[in-house]
PDB file of C-alpha atoms and ligand atoms in Angstrom:
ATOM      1  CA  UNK A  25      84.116  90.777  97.124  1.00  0.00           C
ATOM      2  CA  UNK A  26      82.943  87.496  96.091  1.00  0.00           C
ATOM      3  CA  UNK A  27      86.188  87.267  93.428  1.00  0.00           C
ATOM      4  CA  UNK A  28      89.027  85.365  94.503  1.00  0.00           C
ATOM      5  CA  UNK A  29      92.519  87.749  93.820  1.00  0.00           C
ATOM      6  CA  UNK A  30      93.892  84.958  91.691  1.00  0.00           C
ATOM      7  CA  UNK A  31      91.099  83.367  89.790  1.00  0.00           C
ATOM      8  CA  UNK A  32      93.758  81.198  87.269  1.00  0.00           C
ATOM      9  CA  UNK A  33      96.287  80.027  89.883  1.00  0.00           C
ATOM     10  CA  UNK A  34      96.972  77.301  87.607  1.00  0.00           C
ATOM     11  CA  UNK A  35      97.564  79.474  84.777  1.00  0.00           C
ATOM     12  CA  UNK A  36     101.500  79.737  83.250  1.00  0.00           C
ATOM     13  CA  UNK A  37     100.913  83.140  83.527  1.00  0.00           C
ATOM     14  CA  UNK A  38     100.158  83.872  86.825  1.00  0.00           C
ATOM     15  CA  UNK A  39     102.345  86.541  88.199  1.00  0.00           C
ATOM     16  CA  UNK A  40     103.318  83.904  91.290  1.00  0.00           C
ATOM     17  CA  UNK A  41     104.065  81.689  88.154  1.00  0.00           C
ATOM     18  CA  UNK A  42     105.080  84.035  85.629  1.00  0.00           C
ATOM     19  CA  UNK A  43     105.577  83.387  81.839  1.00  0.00           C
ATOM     20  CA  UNK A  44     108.639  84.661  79.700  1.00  0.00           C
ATOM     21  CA  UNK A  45     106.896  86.459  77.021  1.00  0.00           C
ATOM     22  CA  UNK A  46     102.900  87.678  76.393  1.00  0.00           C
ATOM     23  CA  UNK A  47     100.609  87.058  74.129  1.00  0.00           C
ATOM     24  CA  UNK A  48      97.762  89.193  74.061  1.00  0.00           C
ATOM     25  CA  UNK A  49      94.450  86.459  74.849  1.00  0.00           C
ATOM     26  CA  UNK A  50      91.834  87.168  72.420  1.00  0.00           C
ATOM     27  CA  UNK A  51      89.199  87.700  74.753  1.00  0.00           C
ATOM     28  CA  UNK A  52      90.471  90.824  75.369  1.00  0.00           C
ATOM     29  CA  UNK A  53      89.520  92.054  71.664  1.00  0.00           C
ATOM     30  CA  UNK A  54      86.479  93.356  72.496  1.00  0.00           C
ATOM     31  CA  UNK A  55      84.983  95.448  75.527  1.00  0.00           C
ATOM     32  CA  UNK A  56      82.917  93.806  78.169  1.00  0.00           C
ATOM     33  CA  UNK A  57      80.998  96.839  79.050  1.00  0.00           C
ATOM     34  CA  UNK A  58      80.413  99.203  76.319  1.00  0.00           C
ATOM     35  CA  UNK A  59      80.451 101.889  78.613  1.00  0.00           C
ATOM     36  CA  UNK A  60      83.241 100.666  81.005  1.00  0.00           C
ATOM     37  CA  UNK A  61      86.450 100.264  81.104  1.00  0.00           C
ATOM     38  CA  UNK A  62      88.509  99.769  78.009  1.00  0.00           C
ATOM     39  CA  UNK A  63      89.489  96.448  77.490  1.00  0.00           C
ATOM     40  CA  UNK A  64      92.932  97.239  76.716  1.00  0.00           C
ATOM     41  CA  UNK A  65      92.892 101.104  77.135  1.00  0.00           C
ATOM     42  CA  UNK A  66      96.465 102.141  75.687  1.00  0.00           C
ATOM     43  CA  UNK A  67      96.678  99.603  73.258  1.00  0.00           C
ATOM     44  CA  UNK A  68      99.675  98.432  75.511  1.00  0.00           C
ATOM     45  CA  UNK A  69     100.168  95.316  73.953  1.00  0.00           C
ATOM     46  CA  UNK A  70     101.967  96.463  71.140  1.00  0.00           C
ATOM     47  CA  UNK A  71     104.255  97.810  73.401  1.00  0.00           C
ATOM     48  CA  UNK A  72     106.429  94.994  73.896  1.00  0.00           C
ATOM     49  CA  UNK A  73     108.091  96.154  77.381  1.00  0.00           C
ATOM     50  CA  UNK A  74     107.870  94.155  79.906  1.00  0.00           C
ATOM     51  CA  UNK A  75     105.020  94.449  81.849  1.00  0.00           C
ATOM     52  CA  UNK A  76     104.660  93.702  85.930  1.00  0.00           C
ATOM     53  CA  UNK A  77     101.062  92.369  85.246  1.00  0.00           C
ATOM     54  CA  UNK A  78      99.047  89.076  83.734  1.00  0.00           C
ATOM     55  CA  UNK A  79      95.561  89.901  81.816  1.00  0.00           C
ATOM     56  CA  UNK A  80      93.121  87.595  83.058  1.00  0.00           C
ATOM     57  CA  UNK A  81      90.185  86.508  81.767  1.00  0.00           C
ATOM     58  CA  UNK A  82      87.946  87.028  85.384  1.00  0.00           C
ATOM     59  CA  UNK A  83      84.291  86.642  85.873  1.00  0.00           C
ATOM     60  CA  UNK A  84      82.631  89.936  86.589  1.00  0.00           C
ATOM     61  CA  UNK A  85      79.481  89.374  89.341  1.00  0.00           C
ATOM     62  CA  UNK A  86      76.653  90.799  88.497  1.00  0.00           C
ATOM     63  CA  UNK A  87      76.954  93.595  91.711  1.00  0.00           C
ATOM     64  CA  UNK A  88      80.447  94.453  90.055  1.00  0.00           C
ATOM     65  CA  UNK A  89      78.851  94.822  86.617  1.00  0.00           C
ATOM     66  CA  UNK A  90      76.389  96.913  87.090  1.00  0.00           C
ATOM     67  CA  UNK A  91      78.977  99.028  89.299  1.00  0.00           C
ATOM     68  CA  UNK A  92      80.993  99.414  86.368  1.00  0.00           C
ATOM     69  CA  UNK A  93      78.061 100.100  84.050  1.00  0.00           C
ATOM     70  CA  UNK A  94      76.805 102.931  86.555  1.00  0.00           C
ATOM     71  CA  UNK A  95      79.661 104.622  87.903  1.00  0.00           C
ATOM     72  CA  UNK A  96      82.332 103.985  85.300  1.00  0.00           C
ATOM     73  CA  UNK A  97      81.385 106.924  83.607  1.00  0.00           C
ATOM     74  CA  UNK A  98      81.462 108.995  86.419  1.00  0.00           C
ATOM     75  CA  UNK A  99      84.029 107.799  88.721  1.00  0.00           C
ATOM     76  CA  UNK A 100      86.188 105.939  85.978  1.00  0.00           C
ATOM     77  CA  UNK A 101      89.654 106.485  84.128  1.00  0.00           C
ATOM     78  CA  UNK A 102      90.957 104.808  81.216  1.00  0.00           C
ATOM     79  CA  UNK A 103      94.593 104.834  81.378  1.00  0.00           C
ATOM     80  CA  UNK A 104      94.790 105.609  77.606  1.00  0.00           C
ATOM     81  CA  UNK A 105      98.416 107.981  77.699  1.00  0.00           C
ATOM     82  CA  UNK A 106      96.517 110.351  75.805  1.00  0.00           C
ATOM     83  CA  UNK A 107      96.293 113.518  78.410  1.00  0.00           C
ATOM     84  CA  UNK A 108      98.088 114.485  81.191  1.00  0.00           C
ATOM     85  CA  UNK A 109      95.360 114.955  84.047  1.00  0.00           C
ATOM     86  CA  UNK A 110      94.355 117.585  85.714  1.00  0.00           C
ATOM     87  CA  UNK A 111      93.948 116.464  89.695  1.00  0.00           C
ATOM     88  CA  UNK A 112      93.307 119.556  90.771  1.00  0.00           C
ATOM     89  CA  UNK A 113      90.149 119.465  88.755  1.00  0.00           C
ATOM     90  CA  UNK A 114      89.654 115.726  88.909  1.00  0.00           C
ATOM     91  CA  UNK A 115      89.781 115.629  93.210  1.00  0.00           C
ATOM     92  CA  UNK A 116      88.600 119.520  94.020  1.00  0.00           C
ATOM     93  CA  UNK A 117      92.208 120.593  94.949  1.00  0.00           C
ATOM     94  CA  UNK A 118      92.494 117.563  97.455  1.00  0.00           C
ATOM     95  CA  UNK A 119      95.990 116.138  97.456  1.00  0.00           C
ATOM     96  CA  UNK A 120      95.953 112.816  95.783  1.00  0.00           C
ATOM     97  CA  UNK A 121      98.269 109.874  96.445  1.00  0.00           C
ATOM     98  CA  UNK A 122      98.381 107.545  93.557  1.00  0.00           C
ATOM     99  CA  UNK A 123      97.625 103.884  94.691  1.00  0.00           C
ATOM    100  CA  UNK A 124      99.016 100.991  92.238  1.00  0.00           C
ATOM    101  CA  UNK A 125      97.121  97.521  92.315  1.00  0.00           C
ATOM    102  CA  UNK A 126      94.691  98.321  94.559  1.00  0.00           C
ATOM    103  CA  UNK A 127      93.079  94.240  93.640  1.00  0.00           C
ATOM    104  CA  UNK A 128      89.353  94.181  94.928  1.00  0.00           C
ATOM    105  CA  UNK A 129      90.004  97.456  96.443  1.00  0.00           C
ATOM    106  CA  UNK A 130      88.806  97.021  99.985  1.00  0.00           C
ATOM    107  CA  UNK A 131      91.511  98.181 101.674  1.00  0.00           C
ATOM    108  CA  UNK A 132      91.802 101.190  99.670  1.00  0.00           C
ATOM    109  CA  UNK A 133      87.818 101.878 100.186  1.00  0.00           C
ATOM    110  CA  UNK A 134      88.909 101.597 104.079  1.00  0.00           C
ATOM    111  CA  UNK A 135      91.403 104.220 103.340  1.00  0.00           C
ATOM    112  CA  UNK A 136      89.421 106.491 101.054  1.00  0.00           C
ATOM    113  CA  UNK A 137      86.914 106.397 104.328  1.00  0.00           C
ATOM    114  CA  UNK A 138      89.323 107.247 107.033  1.00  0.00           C
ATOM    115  CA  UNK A 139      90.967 109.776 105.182  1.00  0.00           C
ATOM    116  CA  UNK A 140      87.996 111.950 103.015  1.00  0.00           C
ATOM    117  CA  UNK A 141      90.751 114.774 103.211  1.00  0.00           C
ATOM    118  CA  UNK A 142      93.257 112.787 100.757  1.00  0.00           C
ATOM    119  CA  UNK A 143      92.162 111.389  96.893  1.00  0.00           C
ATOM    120  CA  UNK A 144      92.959 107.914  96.256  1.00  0.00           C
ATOM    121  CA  UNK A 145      93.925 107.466  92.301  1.00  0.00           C
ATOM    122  CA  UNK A 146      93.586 103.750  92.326  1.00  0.00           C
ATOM    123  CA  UNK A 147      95.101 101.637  89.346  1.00  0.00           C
ATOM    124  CA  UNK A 148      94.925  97.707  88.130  1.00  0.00           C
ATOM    125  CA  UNK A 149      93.734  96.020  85.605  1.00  0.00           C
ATOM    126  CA  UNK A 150      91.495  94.009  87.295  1.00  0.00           C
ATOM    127  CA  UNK A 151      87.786  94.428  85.851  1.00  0.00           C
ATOM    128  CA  UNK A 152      86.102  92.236  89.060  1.00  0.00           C
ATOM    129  CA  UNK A 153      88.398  94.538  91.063  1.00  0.00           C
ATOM    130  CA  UNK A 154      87.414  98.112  89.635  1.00  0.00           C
ATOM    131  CA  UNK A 155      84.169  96.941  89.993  1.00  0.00           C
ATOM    132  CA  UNK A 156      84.484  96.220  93.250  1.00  0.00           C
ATOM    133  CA  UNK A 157      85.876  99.488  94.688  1.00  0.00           C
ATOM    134  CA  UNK A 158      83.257 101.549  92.692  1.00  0.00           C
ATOM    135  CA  UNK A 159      80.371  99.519  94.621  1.00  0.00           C
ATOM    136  CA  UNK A 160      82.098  99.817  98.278  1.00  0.00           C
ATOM    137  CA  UNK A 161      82.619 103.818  96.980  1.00  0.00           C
ATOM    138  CA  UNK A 162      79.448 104.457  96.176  1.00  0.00           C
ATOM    139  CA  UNK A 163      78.456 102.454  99.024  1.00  0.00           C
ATOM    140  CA  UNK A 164      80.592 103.869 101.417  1.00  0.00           C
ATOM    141  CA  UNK A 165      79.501 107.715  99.787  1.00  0.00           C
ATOM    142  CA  UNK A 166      83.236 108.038  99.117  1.00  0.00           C
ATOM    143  CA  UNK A 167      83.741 110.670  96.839  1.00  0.00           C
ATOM    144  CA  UNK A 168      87.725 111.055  96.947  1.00  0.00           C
ATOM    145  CA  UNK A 169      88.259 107.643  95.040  1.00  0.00           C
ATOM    146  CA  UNK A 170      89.188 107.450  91.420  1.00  0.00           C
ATOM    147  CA  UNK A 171      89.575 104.251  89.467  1.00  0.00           C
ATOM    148  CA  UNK A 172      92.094 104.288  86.500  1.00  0.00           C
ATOM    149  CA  UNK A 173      92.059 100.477  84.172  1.00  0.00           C
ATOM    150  CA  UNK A 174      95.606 100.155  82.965  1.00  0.00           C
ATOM    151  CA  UNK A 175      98.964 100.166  83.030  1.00  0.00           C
ATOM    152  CA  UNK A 176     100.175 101.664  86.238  1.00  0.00           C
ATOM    153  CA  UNK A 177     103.514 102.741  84.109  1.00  0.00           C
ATOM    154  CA  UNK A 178     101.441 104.753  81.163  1.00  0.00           C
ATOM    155  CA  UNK A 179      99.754 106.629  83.999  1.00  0.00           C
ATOM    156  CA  UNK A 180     102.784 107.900  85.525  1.00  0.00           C
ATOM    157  CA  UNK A 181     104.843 107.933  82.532  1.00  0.00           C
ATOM    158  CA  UNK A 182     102.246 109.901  79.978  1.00  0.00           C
ATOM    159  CA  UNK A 183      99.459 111.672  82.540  1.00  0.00           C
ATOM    160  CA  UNK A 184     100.585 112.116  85.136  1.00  0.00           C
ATOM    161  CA  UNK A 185     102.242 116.241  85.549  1.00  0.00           C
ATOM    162  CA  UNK A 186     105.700 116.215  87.327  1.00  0.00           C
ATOM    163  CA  UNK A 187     105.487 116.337  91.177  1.00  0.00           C
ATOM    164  CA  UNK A 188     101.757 115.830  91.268  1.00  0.00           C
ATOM    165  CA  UNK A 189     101.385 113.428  93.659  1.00  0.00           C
ATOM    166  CA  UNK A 190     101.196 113.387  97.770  1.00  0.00           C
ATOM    167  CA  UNK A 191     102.038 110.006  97.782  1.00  0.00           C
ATOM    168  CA  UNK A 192     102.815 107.137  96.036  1.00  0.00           C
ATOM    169  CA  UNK A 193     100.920 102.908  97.923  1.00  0.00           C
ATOM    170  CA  UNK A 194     102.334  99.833  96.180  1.00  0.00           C
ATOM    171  CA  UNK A 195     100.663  97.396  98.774  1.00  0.00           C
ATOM    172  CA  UNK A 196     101.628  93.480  97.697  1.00  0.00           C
ATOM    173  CA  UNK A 197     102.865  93.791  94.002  1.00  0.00           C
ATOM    174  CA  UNK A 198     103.066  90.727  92.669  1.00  0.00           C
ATOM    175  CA  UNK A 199     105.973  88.783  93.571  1.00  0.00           C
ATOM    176  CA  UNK A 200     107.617  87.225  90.567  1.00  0.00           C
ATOM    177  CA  UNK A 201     108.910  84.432  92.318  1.00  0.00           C
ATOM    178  CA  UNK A 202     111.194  83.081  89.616  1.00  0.00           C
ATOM    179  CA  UNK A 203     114.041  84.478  88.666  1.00  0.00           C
ATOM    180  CA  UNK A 204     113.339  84.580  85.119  1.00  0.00           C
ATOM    181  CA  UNK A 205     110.163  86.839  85.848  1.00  0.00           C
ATOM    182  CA  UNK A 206     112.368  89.036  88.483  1.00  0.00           C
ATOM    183  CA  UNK A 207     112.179  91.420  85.596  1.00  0.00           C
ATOM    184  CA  UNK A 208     108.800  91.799  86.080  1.00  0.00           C
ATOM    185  CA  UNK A 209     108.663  93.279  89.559  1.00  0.00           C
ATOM    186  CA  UNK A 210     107.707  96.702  89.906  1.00  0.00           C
ATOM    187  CA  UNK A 211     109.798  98.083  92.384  1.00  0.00           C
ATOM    188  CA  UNK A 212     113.134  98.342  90.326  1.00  0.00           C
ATOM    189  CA  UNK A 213     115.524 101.292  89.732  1.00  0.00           C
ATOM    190  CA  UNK A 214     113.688 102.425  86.343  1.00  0.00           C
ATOM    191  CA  UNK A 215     110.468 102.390  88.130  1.00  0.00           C
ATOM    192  CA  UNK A 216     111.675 104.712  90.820  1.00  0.00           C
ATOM    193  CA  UNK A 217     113.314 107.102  88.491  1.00  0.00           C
ATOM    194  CA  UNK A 218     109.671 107.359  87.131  1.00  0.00           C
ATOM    195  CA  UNK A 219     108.096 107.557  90.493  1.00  0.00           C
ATOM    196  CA  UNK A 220     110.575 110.113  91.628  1.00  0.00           C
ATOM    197  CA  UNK A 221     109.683 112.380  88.877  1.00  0.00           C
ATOM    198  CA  UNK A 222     105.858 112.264  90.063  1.00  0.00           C
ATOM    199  CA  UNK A 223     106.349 112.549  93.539  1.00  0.00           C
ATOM    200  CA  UNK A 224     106.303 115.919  95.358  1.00  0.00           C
ATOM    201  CA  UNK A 225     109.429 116.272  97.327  1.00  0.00           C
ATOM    202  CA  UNK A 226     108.788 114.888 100.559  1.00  0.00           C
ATOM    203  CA  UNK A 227     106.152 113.027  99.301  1.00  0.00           C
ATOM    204  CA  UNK A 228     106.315 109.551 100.736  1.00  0.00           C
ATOM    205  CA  UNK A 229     106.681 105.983  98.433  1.00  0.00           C
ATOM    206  CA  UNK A 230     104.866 103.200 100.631  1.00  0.00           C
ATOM    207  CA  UNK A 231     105.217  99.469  99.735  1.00  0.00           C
ATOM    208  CA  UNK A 232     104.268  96.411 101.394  1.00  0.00           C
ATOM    209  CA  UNK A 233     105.235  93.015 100.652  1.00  0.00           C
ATOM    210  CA  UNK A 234     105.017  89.582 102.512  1.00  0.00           C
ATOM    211  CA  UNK A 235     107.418  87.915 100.108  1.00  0.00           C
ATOM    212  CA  UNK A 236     111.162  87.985 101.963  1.00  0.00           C
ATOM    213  CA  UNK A 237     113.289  87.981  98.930  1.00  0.00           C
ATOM    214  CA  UNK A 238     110.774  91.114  97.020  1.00  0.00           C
ATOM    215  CA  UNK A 239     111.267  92.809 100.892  1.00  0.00           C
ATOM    216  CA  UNK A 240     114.921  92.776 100.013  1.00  0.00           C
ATOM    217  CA  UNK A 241     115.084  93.874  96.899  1.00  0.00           C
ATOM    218  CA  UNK A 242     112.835  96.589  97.503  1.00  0.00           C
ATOM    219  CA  UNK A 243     115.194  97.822 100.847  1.00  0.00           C
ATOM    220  CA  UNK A 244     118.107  97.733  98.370  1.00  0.00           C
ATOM    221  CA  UNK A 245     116.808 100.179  95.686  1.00  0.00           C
ATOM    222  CA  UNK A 246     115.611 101.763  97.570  1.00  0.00           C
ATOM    223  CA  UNK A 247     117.967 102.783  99.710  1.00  0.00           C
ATOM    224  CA  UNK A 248     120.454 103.020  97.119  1.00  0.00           C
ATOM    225  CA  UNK A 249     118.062 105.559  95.055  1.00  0.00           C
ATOM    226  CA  UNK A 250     119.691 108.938  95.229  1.00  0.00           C
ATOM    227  CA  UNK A 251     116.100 110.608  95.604  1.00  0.00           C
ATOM    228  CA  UNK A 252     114.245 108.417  98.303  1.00  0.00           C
ATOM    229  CA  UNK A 253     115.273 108.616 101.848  1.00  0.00           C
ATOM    230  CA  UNK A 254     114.206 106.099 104.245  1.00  0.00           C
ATOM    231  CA  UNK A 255     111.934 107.248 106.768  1.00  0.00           C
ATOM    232  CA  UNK A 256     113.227 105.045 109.452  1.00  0.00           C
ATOM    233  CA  UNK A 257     116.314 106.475 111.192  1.00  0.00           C
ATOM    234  CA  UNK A 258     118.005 102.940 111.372  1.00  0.00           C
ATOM    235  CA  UNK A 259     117.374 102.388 107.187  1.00  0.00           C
ATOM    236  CA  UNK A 260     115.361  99.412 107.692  1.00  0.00           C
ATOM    237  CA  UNK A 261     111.377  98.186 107.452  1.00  0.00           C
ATOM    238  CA  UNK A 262     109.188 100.315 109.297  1.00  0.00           C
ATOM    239  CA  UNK A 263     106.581  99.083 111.416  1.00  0.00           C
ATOM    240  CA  UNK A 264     103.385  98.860 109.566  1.00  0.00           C
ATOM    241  CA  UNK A 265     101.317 101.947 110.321  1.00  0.00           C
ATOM    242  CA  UNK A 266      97.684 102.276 112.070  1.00  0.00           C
ATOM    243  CA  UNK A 267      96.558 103.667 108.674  1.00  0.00           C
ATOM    244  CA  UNK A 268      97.514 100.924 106.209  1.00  0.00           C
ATOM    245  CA  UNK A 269      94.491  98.243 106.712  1.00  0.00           C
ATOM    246  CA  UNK A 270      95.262  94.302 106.281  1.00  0.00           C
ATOM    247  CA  UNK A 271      94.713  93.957 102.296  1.00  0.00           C
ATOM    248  CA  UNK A 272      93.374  90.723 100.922  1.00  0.00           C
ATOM    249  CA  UNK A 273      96.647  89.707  99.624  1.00  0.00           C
ATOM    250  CA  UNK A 274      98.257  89.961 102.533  1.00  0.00           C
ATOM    251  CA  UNK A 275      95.552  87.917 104.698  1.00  0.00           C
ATOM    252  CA  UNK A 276      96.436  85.168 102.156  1.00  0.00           C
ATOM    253  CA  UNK A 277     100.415  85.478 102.999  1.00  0.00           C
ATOM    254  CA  UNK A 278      99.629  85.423 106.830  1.00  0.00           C
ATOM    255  CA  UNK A 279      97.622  82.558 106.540  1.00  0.00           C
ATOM    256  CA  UNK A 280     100.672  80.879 104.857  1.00  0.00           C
ATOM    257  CA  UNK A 281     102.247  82.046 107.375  1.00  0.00           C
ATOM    258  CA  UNK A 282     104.314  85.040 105.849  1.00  0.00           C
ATOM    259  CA  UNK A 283     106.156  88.164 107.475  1.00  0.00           C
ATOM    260  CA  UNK A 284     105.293  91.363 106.391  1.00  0.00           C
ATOM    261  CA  UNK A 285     107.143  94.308 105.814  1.00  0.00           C
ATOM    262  CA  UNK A 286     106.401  97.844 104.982  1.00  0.00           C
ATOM    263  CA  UNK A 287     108.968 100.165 103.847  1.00  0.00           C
ATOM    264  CA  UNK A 288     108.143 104.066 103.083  1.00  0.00           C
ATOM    265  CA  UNK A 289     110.497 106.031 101.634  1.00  0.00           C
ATOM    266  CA  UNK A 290     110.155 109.661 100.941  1.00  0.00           C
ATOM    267  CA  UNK A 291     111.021 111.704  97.871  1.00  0.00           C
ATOM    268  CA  UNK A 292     113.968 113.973  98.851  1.00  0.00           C
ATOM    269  CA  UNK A 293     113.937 118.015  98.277  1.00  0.00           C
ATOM    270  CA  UNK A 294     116.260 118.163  95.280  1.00  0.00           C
TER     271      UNK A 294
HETATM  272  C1  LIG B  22      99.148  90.677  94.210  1.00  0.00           C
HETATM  273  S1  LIG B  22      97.897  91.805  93.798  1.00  0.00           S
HETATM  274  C2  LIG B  22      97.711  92.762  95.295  1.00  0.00           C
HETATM  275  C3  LIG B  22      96.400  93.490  95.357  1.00  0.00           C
HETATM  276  C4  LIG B  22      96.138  94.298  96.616  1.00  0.00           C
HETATM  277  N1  LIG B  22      97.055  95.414  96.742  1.00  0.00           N
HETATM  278  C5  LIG B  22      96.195  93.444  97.844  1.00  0.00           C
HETATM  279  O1  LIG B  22      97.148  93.592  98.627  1.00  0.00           O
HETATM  280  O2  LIG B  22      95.266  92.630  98.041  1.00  0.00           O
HETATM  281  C6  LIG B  22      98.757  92.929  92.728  1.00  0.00           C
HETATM  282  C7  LIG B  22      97.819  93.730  91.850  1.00  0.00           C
HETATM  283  O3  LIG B  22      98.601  94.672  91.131  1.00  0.00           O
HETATM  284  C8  LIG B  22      98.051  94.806  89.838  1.00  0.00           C
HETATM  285  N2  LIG B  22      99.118  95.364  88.977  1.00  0.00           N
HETATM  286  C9  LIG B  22     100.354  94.859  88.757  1.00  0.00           C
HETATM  287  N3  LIG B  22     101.065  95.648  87.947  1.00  0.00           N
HETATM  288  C10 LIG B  22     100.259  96.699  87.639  1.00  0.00           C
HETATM  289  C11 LIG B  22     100.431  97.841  86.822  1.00  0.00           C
HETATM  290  N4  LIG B  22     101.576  98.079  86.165  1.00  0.00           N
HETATM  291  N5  LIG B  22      99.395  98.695  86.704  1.00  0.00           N
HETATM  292  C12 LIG B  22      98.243  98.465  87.361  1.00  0.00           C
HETATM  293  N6  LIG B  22      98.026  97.407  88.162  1.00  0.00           N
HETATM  294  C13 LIG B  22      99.016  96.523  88.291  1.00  0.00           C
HETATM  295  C14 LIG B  22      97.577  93.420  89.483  1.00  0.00           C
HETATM  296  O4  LIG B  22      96.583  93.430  88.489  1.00  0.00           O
HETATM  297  C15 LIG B  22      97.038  92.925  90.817  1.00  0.00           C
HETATM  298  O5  LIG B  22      95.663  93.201  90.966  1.00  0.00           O
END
């Protein structure tokens, strides 16, 4: 928890920055913790789609370390699009909503806590993160909280079976604020075509965003997506619910004195 979110603000390729093509660093060449999480697990930077994420090189504390060395093999997930999962097996039958960029994960720990009845798949990329949520899990005895390292996109796209999932969190993706990097953003059309095809129907999409112009976008696709229904009657934000706790990202948007808006959408029937 000691990790800032952002450790290279000054970086051109921070995601509030944002830079027009990647390069894969070399740092990320070799793994960090031999038995951890894979440094680059699908070998997604030969894939040259766009991704809605920045590697960065982060320092790992030595509580998060030895989290990840301990727990990764038990608790861990490479996102390596190499088998589809079973969660049935991997959650004991519990249904499991699929959290994307989870960041130093406290706010999913908070949920994992409240709600032992649901399994949390959590995915980033974030090593300081992943370490962090498998300390407050093991902490916290949680034992319905997964952490994948990857691509958010490879899960869903390679391992993830059709209509698997309870639900779908995308809490403060990262906003992109050019509009050259707009094609970065996660919550687009394609992405929700994806998401669709994972969601149960009725299953519900929940994002959260304090940047206005992201809020926007994300009420326009997503009211315009022929399988997500708003769950507000009037089609517009929804209040933020008791069960979504104030995420570290968003503390730093109040602070700067941000509004925040939640929208959940669920999957329809057909
Ligand atoms: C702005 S942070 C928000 C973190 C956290 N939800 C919060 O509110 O504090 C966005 C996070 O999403 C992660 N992320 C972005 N795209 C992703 C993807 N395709 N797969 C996995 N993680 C992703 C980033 O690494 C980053 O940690």
């Amino acid at each position: 928890m000691s990790e800032s979110l952002n450790p290279q603000p000054s970086s051109a390729d921070d995601p509030a920055e944002g830079a027009a093509s990647y390069t894969p660093p070399k740092w990320r060449s070799e793994p960090r913790f031999p038995d951890g999480p894979a440094p680059d697990p699908a070998g997604s930077h030969h894939e040259r789609r766009i991704r809605s994420f920045q590697p960065r090189r982060s320092r790992v504390t030595t509580g998060q370390g030895e989290a990840l060395k301990r727990l990764w093999g038990t608790w861990g997930l490479d996102i390596d699009g190499h088998e589809v999962i079973d969660l049935k097996a991997m959650f004991d039958g519990l249904p499991v909503v699929l959290e994307i960029g989870f960041g130093m994960g406290e706010a999913t720990a908070q949920m994992a806590a409240a709600d032992p009845d649901t399994g949390i798949l959590a995915a980033d990329v974030h090593t300081p993160g992943q370490g962090n949520l498998l300390a407050l899990a093991e902490r916290g005895g949680l034992t319905n909280v997964r952490v994948a390292n990857g691509d958010a996109i490879i899960l869903l796209r390679e391992m993830l079976p059709p209509d698997s999932l309870a639900g779908l969190r995308v809490y403060f993706p990262d906003p992109w604020p050019k509009a050259r990097h707009h094609k970065r953003r996660l919550i687009q059309p394609e992405f929700l075509d994806l998401a669709a095809t994972r969601l149960a129907p009725g299953a519900v999409l929940h994002c959260a965003t304090d940047w206005e112009p992201y809020a926007e976008q994300m009420l326009e696709v997503l009211t315009a997506h022929p399988r997500f229904e708003n769950t507000q009657p009037d089609g517009g934000y929804s209040p933020r619910p008791d069960f979504r706790p104030l995420t570290r990202f968003e503390g730093q948007g109040l602070d700067k004195g941000h509004v925040v808006h939640d929208l959940l959408f669920r999957r329809t029937e057909n």
